[in-house]
Short mmCIF file of C-alpha atoms and ligand atoms in Angstrom, two decimals:
data_model
loop_
_atom_site.label_atom_id
_atom_site.label_comp_id
_atom_site.label_asym_id
_atom_site.label_seq_id
_atom_site.Cartn_x
_atom_site.Cartn_y
_atom_site.Cartn_z
CA MET B 1 -24.98 -18.52 -3.60
CA PRO B 2 -24.44 -16.62 -0.36
CA GLN B 3 -27.78 -15.57 1.17
CA LYS B 4 -29.89 -15.58 -1.95
CA THR B 5 -28.02 -12.43 -3.18
CA HIS B 6 -28.27 -12.19 -7.03
CA ASN B 7 -26.71 -8.84 -7.69
CA VAL B 8 -23.30 -7.64 -6.90
CA SER B 9 -22.08 -4.12 -7.66
CA ILE B 10 -18.36 -3.46 -8.30
CA ILE B 11 -16.73 -0.02 -8.33
CA GLY B 12 -13.71 0.19 -10.64
CA ALA B 13 -13.41 -1.66 -13.98
CA GLY B 14 -9.58 -1.91 -13.59
CA MET B 15 -7.69 -5.26 -13.34
CA ALA B 16 -9.31 -6.59 -10.17
CA GLY B 17 -12.83 -5.34 -10.69
CA THR B 18 -13.16 -6.61 -14.17
CA LEU B 19 -11.67 -10.12 -13.40
CA LEU B 20 -13.92 -10.39 -10.34
CA ALA B 21 -16.93 -9.45 -12.37
CA ILE B 22 -16.15 -12.19 -14.80
CA LEU B 23 -15.69 -14.75 -12.08
CA LEU B 24 -18.92 -13.79 -10.27
CA ALA B 25 -20.92 -13.69 -13.47
CA ARG B 26 -19.83 -17.19 -14.27
CA ARG B 27 -21.18 -18.25 -10.87
CA GLY B 28 -24.60 -16.81 -11.89
CA TYR B 29 -24.56 -13.48 -10.26
CA SER B 30 -25.74 -10.31 -12.03
CA VAL B 31 -22.88 -7.82 -11.85
CA ASP B 32 -23.04 -4.05 -12.25
CA LEU B 33 -19.50 -2.82 -13.01
CA PHE B 34 -18.99 0.91 -12.65
CA GLU B 35 -15.95 2.81 -14.03
CA ARG B 36 -15.16 6.55 -13.82
CA HIS B 37 -13.30 6.57 -17.17
CA PRO B 38 -14.79 6.26 -20.60
CA ASP B 39 -14.86 2.92 -22.34
CA PRO B 40 -11.18 2.35 -23.48
CA HIS B 41 -12.66 1.22 -26.87
CA SER B 42 -13.69 4.76 -27.41
CA GLY B 43 -10.19 5.89 -28.16
CA GLU B 44 -10.10 8.46 -25.30
CA ARG B 45 -6.95 7.37 -23.60
CA ASP B 46 -5.41 7.82 -20.21
CA ILE B 47 -1.59 8.00 -20.17
CA GLU B 48 -1.50 5.30 -17.45
CA LEU B 49 -3.04 2.86 -19.90
CA ALA B 50 -0.11 3.36 -22.22
CA SER B 51 2.31 2.08 -19.58
CA ASN B 52 3.43 -1.53 -19.15
CA LEU B 53 3.16 -4.09 -16.40
CA ALA B 54 5.26 -7.10 -15.49
CA LEU B 55 3.11 -10.27 -15.10
CA GLY B 56 4.45 -13.11 -12.84
CA GLU B 57 2.96 -16.42 -12.02
CA ARG B 58 0.23 -15.17 -9.67
CA ALA B 59 -1.36 -13.00 -12.47
CA ARG B 60 -0.71 -15.69 -15.00
CA HIS B 61 -2.47 -18.23 -12.88
CA ALA B 62 -5.48 -16.05 -12.49
CA LEU B 63 -5.62 -15.47 -16.25
CA ARG B 64 -5.06 -19.22 -16.87
CA VAL B 65 -8.05 -20.26 -14.67
CA THR B 66 -10.23 -17.64 -16.37
CA GLY B 67 -9.14 -18.92 -19.80
CA LEU B 68 -7.49 -15.60 -20.78
CA LEU B 69 -3.84 -16.49 -20.53
CA GLU B 70 -3.35 -17.28 -24.19
CA ARG B 71 -4.98 -14.21 -25.35
CA VAL B 72 -2.83 -12.07 -22.98
CA GLU B 73 0.32 -13.88 -23.95
CA ARG B 74 -0.23 -13.04 -27.62
CA VAL B 75 0.18 -9.37 -26.78
CA ALA B 76 2.92 -9.80 -24.10
CA THR B 77 6.70 -9.82 -24.36
CA PRO B 78 8.76 -12.26 -22.27
CA MET B 79 11.59 -10.74 -20.22
CA ARG B 80 14.23 -13.06 -19.00
CA GLY B 81 16.13 -10.66 -16.69
CA ARG B 82 17.20 -7.15 -15.75
CA MET B 83 19.54 -5.32 -18.14
CA ILE B 84 21.52 -2.92 -16.02
CA HIS B 85 22.77 0.30 -17.74
CA ASP B 86 25.67 1.99 -15.98
CA ARG B 87 26.50 5.67 -16.54
CA SER B 88 29.01 4.87 -19.30
CA GLY B 89 26.34 2.86 -21.14
CA ARG B 90 27.88 -0.50 -20.24
CA LEU B 91 25.26 -3.26 -20.09
CA THR B 92 25.01 -6.27 -17.74
CA LEU B 93 22.21 -8.78 -17.90
CA GLN B 94 21.12 -10.17 -14.53
CA PRO B 95 18.85 -13.23 -15.34
CA TYR B 96 15.79 -13.60 -13.18
CA GLY B 97 16.67 -17.27 -12.71
CA TYR B 98 18.21 -20.24 -14.48
CA ARG B 99 14.99 -22.08 -15.07
CA GLU B 100 12.76 -21.64 -18.17
CA TYR B 101 9.75 -20.56 -16.11
CA GLU B 102 11.63 -17.68 -14.38
CA THR B 103 10.39 -15.32 -17.03
CA LEU B 104 8.30 -12.21 -16.58
CA TYR B 105 5.88 -10.98 -19.24
CA SER B 106 5.68 -7.26 -20.07
CA VAL B 107 2.16 -6.31 -21.23
CA ARG B 108 0.69 -2.96 -21.98
CA ARG B 109 -1.80 -2.03 -19.42
CA GLU B 110 -4.29 -1.10 -22.06
CA SER B 111 -3.94 -4.59 -23.76
CA LEU B 112 -4.55 -6.42 -20.48
CA GLN B 113 -7.46 -4.19 -19.63
CA LEU B 114 -9.05 -4.76 -23.10
CA CYS B 115 -8.65 -8.54 -22.88
CA LEU B 116 -10.51 -8.52 -19.52
CA LEU B 117 -13.19 -6.02 -20.69
CA ASP B 118 -13.81 -7.99 -23.94
CA GLU B 119 -14.42 -11.13 -21.90
CA ALA B 120 -16.66 -9.19 -19.50
CA GLU B 121 -18.66 -7.99 -22.44
CA ARG B 122 -19.22 -11.58 -23.59
CA GLN B 123 -20.95 -12.27 -20.28
CA PRO B 124 -24.64 -11.45 -20.51
CA LYS B 125 -24.85 -11.11 -16.68
CA ILE B 126 -22.39 -8.19 -16.57
CA ARG B 127 -23.60 -4.57 -17.14
CA THR B 128 -20.70 -2.20 -17.49
CA HIS B 129 -21.27 1.53 -16.72
CA PHE B 130 -18.48 3.72 -18.02
CA ASP B 131 -18.21 7.38 -17.19
CA HIS B 132 -19.67 6.63 -13.78
CA GLU B 133 -17.58 8.11 -10.98
CA LEU B 134 -18.65 7.07 -7.43
CA GLN B 135 -19.44 10.10 -5.27
CA GLU B 136 -20.98 8.79 -2.09
CA ILE B 137 -22.48 5.73 -0.55
CA ASP B 138 -25.31 5.47 2.01
CA TRP B 139 -24.60 2.07 3.53
CA ASP B 140 -27.82 1.98 5.64
CA ALA B 141 -30.06 2.52 2.59
CA GLN B 142 -27.56 0.61 0.38
CA VAL B 143 -27.48 3.34 -2.31
CA ALA B 144 -24.50 4.49 -4.28
CA VAL B 145 -24.43 7.85 -6.06
CA PHE B 146 -22.38 8.44 -9.22
CA ARG B 147 -21.37 11.54 -11.25
CA THR B 148 -21.82 10.78 -14.95
CA ARG B 149 -21.32 12.61 -18.16
CA HIS B 150 -24.79 11.55 -19.35
CA ASN B 151 -28.31 11.36 -17.89
CA GLY B 152 -28.12 14.94 -16.59
CA GLY B 153 -24.88 14.28 -14.69
CA GLY B 154 -26.04 11.87 -11.89
CA HIS B 155 -27.12 8.32 -11.35
CA THR B 156 -28.30 6.56 -8.19
CA HIS B 157 -27.94 2.86 -7.81
CA ARG B 158 -29.37 0.51 -5.14
CA PHE B 159 -27.03 -2.30 -4.29
CA GLU B 160 -27.19 -5.54 -2.34
CA VAL B 161 -23.45 -6.15 -2.01
CA LEU B 162 -20.81 -3.52 -3.05
CA ILE B 163 -17.20 -4.32 -3.81
CA GLY B 164 -14.59 -1.55 -4.00
CA ALA B 165 -11.98 -2.34 -6.67
CA ASP B 166 -11.27 1.36 -7.25
CA GLY B 167 -7.63 1.49 -6.79
CA PRO B 168 -5.20 3.13 -4.29
CA GLY B 169 -7.22 6.32 -3.78
CA SER B 170 -10.32 4.34 -3.26
CA ALA B 171 -13.60 6.29 -2.68
CA VAL B 172 -15.22 3.17 -1.41
CA ARG B 173 -12.51 2.83 1.25
CA ARG B 174 -13.06 6.47 2.33
CA SER B 175 -16.76 5.84 2.59
CA MET B 176 -16.40 2.59 4.54
CA ASP B 177 -13.86 4.27 6.84
CA SER B 178 -16.31 7.09 7.62
CA VAL B 179 -18.93 4.69 8.94
CA SER B 180 -16.68 2.09 10.61
CA ASP B 181 -12.98 2.51 11.44
CA LEU B 182 -10.98 0.24 9.10
CA GLY B 183 -7.69 0.93 10.87
CA SER B 184 -6.19 2.54 7.76
CA ASP B 185 -2.46 3.14 7.62
CA ILE B 186 -1.53 4.94 4.41
CA SER B 187 2.04 6.11 3.79
CA MET B 188 3.12 7.89 0.72
CA LEU B 189 6.59 7.57 -0.73
CA ASP B 190 8.54 10.88 -1.02
CA ALA B 191 9.28 9.95 -4.65
CA GLY B 192 7.11 10.13 -7.78
CA TYR B 193 7.21 8.84 -11.34
CA LYS B 194 6.80 10.02 -14.92
CA PHE B 195 6.25 7.90 -18.06
CA LEU B 196 8.59 8.50 -21.02
CA THR B 197 8.61 6.68 -24.37
CA ILE B 198 11.67 5.16 -25.99
CA ALA B 199 11.15 4.90 -29.70
CA ALA B 200 11.74 1.97 -31.97
CA ASP B 201 13.67 2.55 -35.31
CA GLU B 202 12.01 3.39 -38.57
CA GLN B 203 11.38 -0.40 -39.28
CA HIS B 204 9.68 -0.76 -35.87
CA GLU B 205 12.64 -2.72 -34.57
CA PRO B 206 13.64 -2.29 -30.96
CA LEU B 207 16.74 -0.16 -30.30
CA MET B 208 17.47 -2.13 -27.04
CA ASP B 209 17.22 -5.86 -26.04
CA PRO B 210 13.46 -6.56 -26.12
CA HIS B 211 13.62 -9.49 -23.76
CA ALA B 212 14.75 -7.72 -20.70
CA LEU B 213 13.52 -5.11 -18.14
CA HIS B 214 16.00 -2.27 -18.58
CA VAL B 215 17.20 -0.56 -15.42
CA TRP B 216 19.30 2.58 -14.90
CA PRO B 217 20.08 2.50 -11.10
CA ARG B 218 21.51 5.77 -10.02
CA GLY B 219 21.52 5.73 -6.16
CA GLY B 220 18.71 8.04 -4.98
CA TYR B 221 16.79 7.66 -8.26
CA MET B 222 16.41 5.34 -11.23
CA MET B 223 14.72 4.65 -14.52
CA LEU B 224 13.12 1.48 -15.73
CA ALA B 225 11.89 0.52 -19.24
CA PHE B 226 9.56 -2.28 -20.27
CA PRO B 227 9.51 -3.61 -23.89
CA GLY B 228 6.31 -3.14 -25.87
CA PRO B 229 5.01 -5.29 -28.71
CA ASP B 230 5.81 -2.59 -31.39
CA GLY B 231 9.50 -2.26 -30.69
CA SER B 232 9.19 0.65 -28.44
CA PHE B 233 9.69 0.78 -24.64
CA THR B 234 7.74 2.52 -21.89
CA ALA B 235 10.18 4.04 -19.48
CA THR B 236 9.35 5.18 -15.94
CA LEU B 237 11.58 7.75 -14.38
CA PHE B 238 11.49 7.54 -10.59
CA LEU B 239 12.76 10.57 -8.75
CA PRO B 240 12.28 12.19 -5.27
CA LEU B 241 9.58 14.76 -5.42
CA LYS B 242 11.99 17.24 -3.98
CA GLY B 243 15.71 17.00 -4.32
CA ASP B 244 18.39 17.83 -1.77
CA HIS B 245 19.68 20.70 -3.91
CA ARG B 246 23.12 19.15 -3.97
CA MET B 247 23.58 15.58 -5.13
CA ILE B 248 20.04 14.51 -5.89
CA TRP B 249 17.55 16.20 -8.10
CA GLY B 250 13.86 15.92 -7.60
CA PHE B 251 10.89 16.63 -9.91
CA GLU B 252 10.50 19.95 -8.20
CA GLU B 253 13.90 21.18 -9.35
CA LEU B 254 13.44 19.93 -12.89
CA ASP B 255 11.22 22.91 -13.69
CA SER B 256 12.60 24.01 -17.05
CA TRP B 257 13.51 22.29 -20.30
CA THR B 258 17.15 23.33 -19.83
CA ARG B 259 17.29 21.56 -16.49
CA GLN B 260 15.33 18.54 -17.69
CA SER B 261 17.51 17.89 -20.69
CA ALA B 262 20.73 18.51 -18.74
CA PHE B 263 19.60 16.06 -16.13
CA MET B 264 18.61 13.32 -18.62
CA ASP B 265 21.86 13.81 -20.71
CA ALA B 266 24.00 13.53 -17.51
CA ASN B 267 22.31 10.60 -16.00
CA PHE B 268 20.97 8.45 -18.87
CA PRO B 269 23.28 9.44 -21.78
CA ASP B 270 22.74 6.16 -23.65
CA VAL B 271 18.99 6.30 -23.89
CA THR B 272 18.12 10.09 -23.72
CA PRO B 273 18.64 10.52 -27.59
CA LEU B 274 16.08 7.69 -28.08
CA ILE B 275 13.33 9.52 -26.20
CA ARG B 276 12.18 11.48 -29.22
CA ASN B 277 9.45 13.61 -27.51
CA LEU B 278 11.29 14.15 -24.23
CA GLU B 279 10.43 17.88 -23.91
CA GLU B 280 6.75 17.37 -24.71
CA GLU B 281 6.48 14.26 -22.48
CA PHE B 282 8.15 16.02 -19.51
CA ARG B 283 5.62 18.86 -19.97
CA GLU B 284 2.49 16.74 -20.62
CA HIS B 285 2.90 13.61 -18.50
CA PRO B 286 1.92 14.19 -14.80
CA VAL B 287 4.12 13.18 -11.90
CA GLY B 288 2.43 10.04 -10.39
CA ARG B 289 2.50 9.32 -6.64
CA MET B 290 3.02 6.01 -4.97
CA GLY B 291 2.22 4.73 -1.53
CA THR B 292 1.39 1.78 0.76
CA VAL B 293 -2.10 1.13 2.10
CA ARG B 294 -2.58 -1.18 5.06
CA LEU B 295 -5.96 -1.83 6.60
CA ASP B 296 -6.94 -3.75 9.62
CA ARG B 297 -10.31 -4.61 8.01
CA TRP B 298 -11.25 -5.02 4.34
CA HIS B 299 -15.00 -5.38 4.70
CA LEU B 300 -18.12 -3.82 6.17
CA GLY B 301 -19.97 -6.95 7.42
CA GLY B 302 -21.49 -8.60 4.40
CA LYS B 303 -22.41 -5.32 2.68
CA GLY B 304 -19.11 -4.09 1.41
CA LEU B 305 -15.60 -5.33 0.50
CA LEU B 306 -12.36 -3.87 -0.69
CA ILE B 307 -9.99 -5.71 -3.03
CA GLY B 308 -6.80 -5.04 -4.93
CA ASP B 309 -5.09 -1.70 -4.43
CA ALA B 310 -8.12 -0.33 -2.65
CA ALA B 311 -7.40 -2.74 0.24
CA HIS B 312 -3.65 -3.16 -0.03
CA ALA B 313 -1.77 -0.78 -2.49
CA ILE B 314 1.96 -1.18 -2.51
CA VAL B 315 4.83 0.67 -4.15
CA PRO B 316 5.51 -0.79 -7.65
CA PHE B 317 9.11 -1.96 -7.36
CA HIS B 318 8.44 -5.66 -6.96
CA GLY B 319 6.00 -5.65 -9.82
CA GLN B 320 3.38 -7.40 -7.65
CA GLY B 321 0.34 -4.93 -7.54
CA VAL B 322 -1.65 -6.50 -10.34
CA ASN B 323 -0.41 -10.02 -9.47
CA SER B 324 -1.68 -9.63 -5.99
CA ALA B 325 -4.94 -7.90 -6.99
CA LEU B 326 -5.84 -10.75 -9.43
CA GLU B 327 -4.86 -13.32 -6.67
CA ASP B 328 -7.51 -11.67 -4.34
CA CYS B 329 -10.15 -12.42 -7.05
CA THR B 330 -9.19 -16.13 -7.51
CA THR B 331 -8.94 -16.56 -3.71
CA LEU B 332 -12.54 -15.18 -3.22
CA ASP B 333 -13.69 -17.35 -6.07
CA THR B 334 -12.20 -20.47 -4.26
CA ILE B 335 -13.87 -19.43 -0.99
CA LEU B 336 -17.21 -19.19 -2.71
CA ASP B 337 -16.51 -22.71 -4.17
CA GLU B 338 -15.63 -24.36 -0.91
CA HIS B 339 -18.89 -24.10 0.86
CA PRO B 340 -21.46 -21.40 0.09
CA PRO B 341 -21.00 -19.11 3.11
CA THR B 342 -22.73 -15.88 3.95
CA TRP B 343 -21.06 -12.86 2.26
CA GLU B 344 -19.80 -11.66 5.62
CA ALA B 345 -18.11 -15.06 6.27
CA ALA B 346 -16.71 -15.08 2.61
CA PHE B 347 -15.31 -11.58 3.04
CA ALA B 348 -13.86 -12.35 6.48
CA ALA B 349 -12.26 -15.53 5.00
CA LEU B 350 -10.67 -13.51 2.20
CA GLN B 351 -9.22 -10.96 4.61
CA ASP B 352 -8.02 -13.85 6.80
CA ARG B 353 -6.24 -15.66 4.03
CA ARG B 354 -4.77 -12.65 2.33
CA LYS B 355 -3.95 -9.84 4.75
CA THR B 356 -0.78 -11.00 6.38
CA GLY B 357 0.51 -11.95 2.91
CA THR B 358 -0.35 -8.51 1.36
CA ASP B 359 1.38 -6.81 4.42
CA ALA B 360 4.44 -8.99 3.73
CA VAL B 361 4.57 -8.09 0.04
CA ALA B 362 4.22 -4.45 0.94
CA ASN B 363 7.48 -4.76 2.98
CA MET B 364 9.14 -6.67 0.17
CA ALA B 365 8.12 -3.96 -2.32
CA LEU B 366 9.74 -1.32 -0.15
CA ASP B 367 12.87 -3.44 0.11
CA ALA B 368 12.83 -3.80 -3.65
CA TYR B 369 12.78 -0.01 -4.02
CA HIS B 370 16.17 0.30 -2.23
CA THR B 371 17.62 -2.73 -3.99
CA MET B 372 16.69 -1.40 -7.38
CA ARG B 373 17.89 2.06 -6.88
CA GLU B 374 21.12 1.14 -5.08
CA SER B 375 22.30 -2.38 -4.71
CA VAL B 376 21.83 -3.83 -8.19
CA ARG B 377 25.04 -2.06 -9.10
CA HIS B 378 27.19 -2.86 -6.07
CA ARG B 379 29.86 -5.57 -5.82
CA ASP B 380 28.52 -7.22 -2.66
CA PHE B 381 25.02 -7.34 -4.04
CA LEU B 382 26.42 -9.13 -7.15
CA LEU B 383 28.49 -11.58 -4.97
CA ARG B 384 25.39 -12.31 -2.95
CA LYS B 385 23.38 -12.94 -6.11
CA ALA B 386 26.06 -15.27 -7.41
CA LEU B 387 26.05 -17.39 -4.26
CA GLU B 388 22.23 -17.35 -4.19
CA ARG B 389 22.31 -18.76 -7.70
CA GLU B 390 24.84 -21.33 -6.89
CA LEU B 391 22.79 -22.60 -3.94
CA GLU B 392 19.68 -22.64 -6.10
CA ILE B 393 21.39 -24.86 -8.65
CA ARG B 394 22.86 -27.13 -5.90
CA HIS B 395 19.68 -27.44 -3.86
CA PRO B 396 16.83 -27.20 -6.28
CA GLY B 397 13.40 -27.07 -4.60
CA ARG B 398 14.91 -26.22 -1.27
CA PHE B 399 16.91 -23.02 -1.80
CA VAL B 400 14.79 -20.81 -4.07
CA ALA B 401 15.59 -17.06 -4.15
CA ARG B 402 12.97 -14.91 -2.55
CA TYR B 403 12.43 -12.92 -5.73
CA SER B 404 11.58 -16.11 -7.56
CA LEU B 405 9.22 -17.35 -4.75
CA VAL B 406 7.30 -14.06 -5.07
CA MET B 407 7.38 -13.71 -8.94
CA PHE B 408 7.37 -17.20 -10.25
CA HIS B 409 5.63 -19.26 -7.48
CA ARG B 410 2.28 -19.06 -5.81
CA ILE B 411 3.29 -19.85 -2.27
CA PRO B 412 1.79 -17.31 0.27
CA TYR B 413 3.72 -14.17 0.39
CA THR B 414 4.20 -14.63 4.13
CA GLU B 415 5.98 -17.90 3.46
CA ALA B 416 8.12 -16.31 0.71
CA TYR B 417 8.99 -13.52 3.25
CA GLU B 418 9.88 -15.99 6.02
CA ARG B 419 11.95 -18.27 3.78
CA GLY B 420 13.60 -15.22 2.41
CA LYS B 421 14.77 -14.16 5.87
CA VAL B 422 16.28 -17.61 6.58
CA GLN B 423 17.96 -17.71 3.17
CA GLY B 424 19.25 -14.15 3.82
CA GLU B 425 20.83 -15.28 7.11
CA ILE B 426 22.47 -18.29 5.42
CA LEU B 427 23.99 -16.09 2.66
CA GLN B 428 25.10 -13.59 5.19
CA GLU B 429 26.80 -16.35 7.29
CA LEU B 430 28.54 -17.90 4.34
CA LEU B 431 29.73 -14.52 2.83
CA ASN B 432 31.06 -13.06 6.14
CA GLY B 433 34.47 -11.62 5.30
CA LYS B 434 34.53 -13.25 1.78
CA GLU B 435 35.21 -11.32 -1.39
CA GLU B 436 34.93 -14.14 -4.04
CA LEU B 437 32.47 -16.98 -4.54
CA THR B 438 35.47 -19.37 -4.65
CA GLU B 439 36.15 -18.65 -1.00
CA VAL B 440 32.75 -19.96 0.21
CA ASP B 441 32.64 -23.33 1.87
CA LEU B 442 29.91 -25.01 -0.13
CA GLN B 443 29.82 -28.21 2.09
CA HIS B 444 29.02 -26.01 5.03
CA ALA B 445 26.42 -24.28 2.88
CA ALA B 446 24.85 -27.71 2.10
CA ARG B 447 24.61 -28.43 5.82
CA LEU B 448 23.02 -24.97 6.54
CA VAL B 449 20.46 -25.44 3.65
CA ASN B 450 19.41 -28.88 4.72
CA GLU B 451 19.16 -27.99 8.37
CA ARG B 452 17.21 -24.76 8.02
CA LEU B 453 15.11 -25.08 4.86
CA SER B 454 12.34 -27.54 3.94
CA GLU B 455 11.25 -28.26 0.42
CA VAL B 456 9.35 -25.50 -1.19
CA PRO B 457 5.70 -26.63 -1.53
CA VAL B 458 4.52 -27.05 -5.11
CA SER B 459 1.67 -24.60 -5.88
CA ALA B 460 -1.54 -26.41 -6.80
C1 FAD N 1 4.35 3.09 -12.12
C2 FAD N 1 3.63 1.82 -11.77
C3 FAD N 1 4.20 0.61 -12.21
C4 FAD N 1 3.48 -0.57 -11.95
N1 FAD N 1 4.09 -1.76 -12.37
C5 FAD N 1 3.54 -2.93 -12.03
C6 FAD N 1 3.99 -4.14 -12.51
O1 FAD N 1 4.89 -4.22 -13.33
N2 FAD N 1 3.37 -5.33 -12.12
C7 FAD N 1 2.30 -5.37 -11.27
O2 FAD N 1 1.81 -6.39 -10.90
N3 FAD N 1 1.80 -4.24 -10.72
C8 FAD N 1 2.37 -3.01 -11.15
N4 FAD N 1 1.82 -1.86 -10.63
C9 FAD N 1 0.68 -1.85 -9.73
C10 FAD N 1 -0.55 -1.98 -10.50
O3 FAD N 1 -0.78 -1.01 -11.43
C11 FAD N 1 -1.82 -1.96 -9.51
O4 FAD N 1 -1.51 -2.74 -8.37
C12 FAD N 1 -3.01 -2.54 -10.20
O5 FAD N 1 -3.37 -1.70 -11.20
C13 FAD N 1 -4.14 -2.69 -9.08
O6 FAD N 1 -5.36 -3.10 -9.70
P1 FAD N 1 -6.70 -2.66 -9.19
O7 FAD N 1 -7.76 -3.23 -10.12
O8 FAD N 1 -6.76 -2.94 -7.74
O9 FAD N 1 -6.68 -1.05 -9.36
P2 FAD N 1 -6.60 -0.20 -10.61
O10 FAD N 1 -5.91 -0.95 -11.79
O11 FAD N 1 -6.05 1.10 -10.25
O12 FAD N 1 -8.14 -0.06 -11.02
C14 FAD N 1 -9.02 0.86 -10.42
C15 FAD N 1 -10.11 1.31 -11.27
O13 FAD N 1 -11.06 1.98 -10.56
C16 FAD N 1 -11.44 3.19 -11.27
N5 FAD N 1 -11.88 4.08 -10.24
C17 FAD N 1 -11.15 4.77 -9.35
N6 FAD N 1 -11.93 5.61 -8.61
C18 FAD N 1 -13.23 5.48 -9.09
C19 FAD N 1 -14.46 6.04 -8.72
N7 FAD N 1 -14.65 6.92 -7.77
N8 FAD N 1 -15.66 5.69 -9.41
C20 FAD N 1 -15.50 4.69 -10.39
N9 FAD N 1 -14.31 4.20 -10.79
C21 FAD N 1 -13.18 4.50 -10.12
C22 FAD N 1 -10.16 3.61 -11.95
O14 FAD N 1 -10.37 4.43 -13.05
C23 FAD N 1 -9.60 2.20 -12.32
O15 FAD N 1 -10.11 1.83 -13.58
C24 FAD N 1 2.40 -0.58 -11.05
C25 FAD N 1 1.93 0.62 -10.50
C26 FAD N 1 2.55 1.82 -10.86
C27 FAD N 1 1.97 3.16 -10.31
#
């Protein structure tokens, strides 16, 4: 154990905080896990928990090593590709890949959270404190102060080591930054999102293909829908916060039911009738914000550390936030395994191994934002995808689409990013001036692939 510390305090019983608590408790640490929300078992429900997440190989690996994968898979729905809906309602399936393992798993956030919390509850060394919202931290005295709904409204906790897993708006990050400059760079997207529910039929059968992520790309905005286990879908409408008053509407302009229903009917005519409580959901569901957090430093010596979204939030369009947050936890666990270092050395090693990668995936998530809104419906995007697939089939293990490297492999994000750039150049060179796949010189392609790309390392 680093430096004889026996107690670790974690702020945020979300995905990263709960998984890390389990891993640390299994190593023999006593863990205090604080969460501002009530226990999800209590039935008091946050709308975010009703939404769905796509899990790829990084999250699945973290769940596999923790022994939770089977449990999560029982409540997850496999998705084999994107189903693109055009304005006329025509559907096109774009498979994620041609290999069996190139499948994403849609899981309700609440189900994943409950699997993790149930496992945490089985660990005698974890004490979970719900309804505890962190207010401030005195890093010198090593004291954290919480607002609670019980005990007269406040609670003071002395900590040895404190880990902030409290999401994109992290209070731990703000507190650390106020005592030592973390070099924060936070940029918010000028778009927001709203969750809507696409109902199943009366027999609880899905009204759309349940094995696909559904996408309605519309240029400056879009809608996505993830399948749920009960035949329904959780849709997320992504729109600019403010439109341009001409071609593109924003949430600000959709300020009446007349405008909201006209907008939905005009843009998503095939699915709007299936959103039974559209008016109520537009009114009740808040507009969520998204942004990118980049920090130069994730830790305060050996006293404090940030993980998950608190250290490196990204926009959600590559479906990597949870994947990456859980990968932080397994990486720290491996670091603690290798040689018992001091906490400061362990935290520095985590930042060292992860930071360039999380910066790279932040860029890829912003790229994906543009791709999903725009390019998935364009002819040159489809031609590029077709060639990419052809090269993947002809050069397995050497030419692997960047999307697949990020979602279905565990090679570092930086490597996926770099390989993606080289592959992008090869595609560009081969497609220059071409309109059909049959015009591409595949022998020349083989030479370029063999010259410029090595074998993709197999993840351990
Ligand atoms: C619309 C949308 C879609 C997404 N889709 C995907 C996807 O498909 N795949 C994917 O991998 N990722 C996705 N993400 C990203 C993913 O949700 C996050 O990356 C992930 O939840 C990060 O986990 P975390 O544990 O770091 O933070 P969180 O899950 O945000 O957990 C933080 C926890 O800390 C608690 N907390 C916050 N402040 C305090 C406080 N002051 N005191 C005590 N507790 C506090 C919160 O209540 C929460 O429980 C999506 C995000 C959005 C917004």
